[in-house]
Amino acid sequence: MKIIVWLTESTWPACVDAATDYPEAQVVLLHVIDPDSVEAAEAARAGLLGRGIPAAAPRAHRTLVEAQAALLDAAEARLTRPAQRLARTGRVEREVVTACADADLLVLGRDGDHARLGPRSLGRATRFVLDHAPCRVLLVWPDEPPSLATLPAPPRHPPPDSGPPAPPPPPH
């Protein structure tokens, strides 16, 4: 069995812990750098220091690659067994789906609102991956799940005994 564990900065410990439930599986630790992060870092730097400052995109990218390596190191240490490491750069949701082409299971974490149950507990990329993953998916809460009391109220419908709707008034 081949398991892909999608590591994000906020959910990786819970995802790695879930993978430990499969001791015989081949584990692939996956992290993706979004190129928009590099652009955002450069834009913030230019906004703070002025546009005349030399570009720092290589420095920003190098910093993100170093952080990616540290995250993969921490995840492998938490897993307590060897794992394949997959470090990618690109559109996050597309890279994750592509990495799952030959996987049996993808482990990922809820990365949205953790205070209540519902669709907002998933970020945009996570929702895309859930909808498009070519393998089974194990979705984990990165912390304690909210109680059922946070479940949204059901939609309001007319009472079942109200009968058919009234016909429209006749034209004049």
XYZ file of C-alpha atoms in Angstrom:
172
model
C 0.000 0.000 0.000
C 1.305 3.462 -0.931
C 0.190 6.421 1.177
C 0.733 10.057 0.261
C 0.749 12.338 3.307
C 0.114 15.926 2.235
C 1.995 18.189 4.601
C 0.863 21.744 5.209
C 2.254 24.018 7.866
C -0.903 23.894 9.988
C -2.015 20.262 9.644
C 1.073 18.098 9.163
C 1.370 16.542 12.673
C -2.167 15.098 12.565
C -1.635 13.796 9.032
C 1.640 12.076 9.941
C 0.039 10.593 13.050
C -2.786 9.162 10.903
C -0.226 7.521 8.601
C 1.314 5.687 11.564
C -1.880 3.581 11.643
C -0.538 1.843 8.516
C 2.811 0.407 9.655
C 3.323 -1.790 6.580
C 2.575 0.954 4.033
C 5.082 2.818 1.922
C 4.747 6.448 3.021
C 5.441 9.437 0.805
C 5.670 12.794 2.566
C 4.544 15.527 0.161
C 4.940 19.271 0.495
C 4.251 21.819 -2.230
C 5.543 25.384 -2.427
C 3.068 27.701 -4.091
C 4.930 30.050 -6.480
C 2.469 32.780 -5.493
C 4.116 32.720 -2.039
C 7.407 33.791 -3.591
C 5.676 36.590 -5.496
C 3.839 37.719 -2.361
C 7.081 37.854 -0.389
C 8.734 39.902 -3.118
C 5.752 42.264 -3.395
C 5.715 42.801 0.373
C 9.439 43.537 0.354
C 9.043 46.009 -2.508
C 6.137 47.675 -0.709
C 8.159 48.102 2.474
C 11.550 48.981 1.022
C 10.645 50.542 -2.313
C 10.724 49.286 -5.847
C 14.325 50.429 -6.438
C 15.673 47.667 -4.195
C 17.105 44.695 -6.147
C 14.727 41.743 -6.488
C 14.903 39.129 -3.748
C 12.858 36.396 -5.423
C 15.790 33.937 -5.399
C 16.308 34.668 -1.686
C 12.583 34.281 -0.947
C 12.450 31.018 -2.899
C 15.561 29.727 -1.127
C 13.962 30.536 2.243
C 10.818 28.624 1.280
C 12.861 25.629 0.064
C 14.762 25.598 3.377
C 11.469 25.728 5.301
C 10.119 22.918 3.119
C 13.154 20.746 3.897
C 12.779 21.447 7.622
C 9.102 20.492 7.488
C 9.899 17.240 5.668
C 12.622 16.501 8.263
C 10.190 17.088 11.139
C 7.505 14.943 9.511
C 9.896 12.051 8.906
C 11.135 12.271 12.498
C 7.543 12.188 13.773
C 6.737 9.208 11.539
C 9.679 7.329 13.167
C 10.408 5.288 10.059
C 11.938 6.025 6.683
C 9.689 7.667 4.123
C 10.041 8.935 0.612
C 10.126 12.722 0.472
C 8.467 14.609 -2.335
C 9.186 18.344 -2.498
C 7.360 20.148 -5.280
C 6.693 23.681 -6.449
C 3.576 24.625 -8.387
C -0.174 25.045 -8.100
C -0.676 23.223 -4.823
C -3.955 21.457 -5.571
C -2.770 20.253 -8.987
C 0.576 19.036 -7.639
C -1.139 17.052 -4.878
C -3.611 15.408 -7.254
C -0.796 14.559 -9.695
C 1.320 13.061 -6.899
C -1.586 10.726 -6.058
C -1.660 9.115 -9.519
C -0.243 5.802 -8.252
C -1.218 6.087 -4.585
C -3.670 3.919 -2.685
C -4.470 6.529 -0.036
C -4.044 10.261 0.462
C -3.960 11.614 4.013
C -4.787 15.297 4.378
C -6.025 17.604 7.099
C -8.880 20.038 7.421
C -7.299 23.440 6.984
C -10.203 25.855 7.376
C -12.466 26.827 10.262
C -11.894 24.449 13.167
C -14.567 25.972 15.405
C -17.586 24.381 13.742
C -18.592 21.526 11.493
C -19.341 22.256 7.880
C -17.828 23.086 4.507
C -15.814 26.026 5.794
C -13.549 23.565 7.599
C -11.904 23.000 4.210
C -9.720 25.446 2.357
C -9.963 26.001 -1.401
C -7.064 23.726 -2.339
C -8.211 20.995 0.049
C -11.710 21.040 -1.433
C -10.227 20.720 -4.942
C -8.043 17.792 -3.896
C -10.975 16.019 -2.215
C -13.033 16.379 -5.369
C -10.274 15.274 -7.761
C -8.008 12.803 -5.928
C -7.598 9.597 -7.961
C -7.362 7.454 -4.822
C -9.008 6.935 -1.452
C -8.800 9.911 0.882
C -8.444 10.050 4.653
C -9.457 13.488 5.931
C -8.339 14.238 9.497
C -9.034 17.008 11.977
C -5.706 18.562 13.014
C -7.089 19.082 16.521
C -10.214 18.054 18.427
C -13.260 18.092 16.154
C -16.051 20.489 17.120
C -19.164 19.095 18.763
C -22.333 18.234 16.918
C -23.851 21.358 18.473
C -21.955 23.347 15.827
C -23.799 21.558 13.011
C -25.753 24.134 10.967
C -29.521 24.125 11.320
C -31.399 22.288 8.569
C -32.906 24.412 5.795
C -36.475 25.578 6.341
C -39.101 23.855 4.237
C -42.863 24.401 4.185
C -44.749 22.123 6.559
C -45.577 18.779 4.902
C -49.368 19.188 5.436
C -49.638 22.586 3.750
C -50.944 21.042 0.505
C -50.130 22.101 -3.039
C -49.285 25.719 -3.747
C -52.196 28.011 -4.581
C -52.803 28.538 -8.312
C -51.805 31.918 -9.747
C -54.584 34.527 -10.020
C -56.405 34.622 -13.382
C -55.278 37.269 -15.882
C -57.440 40.421 -16.177
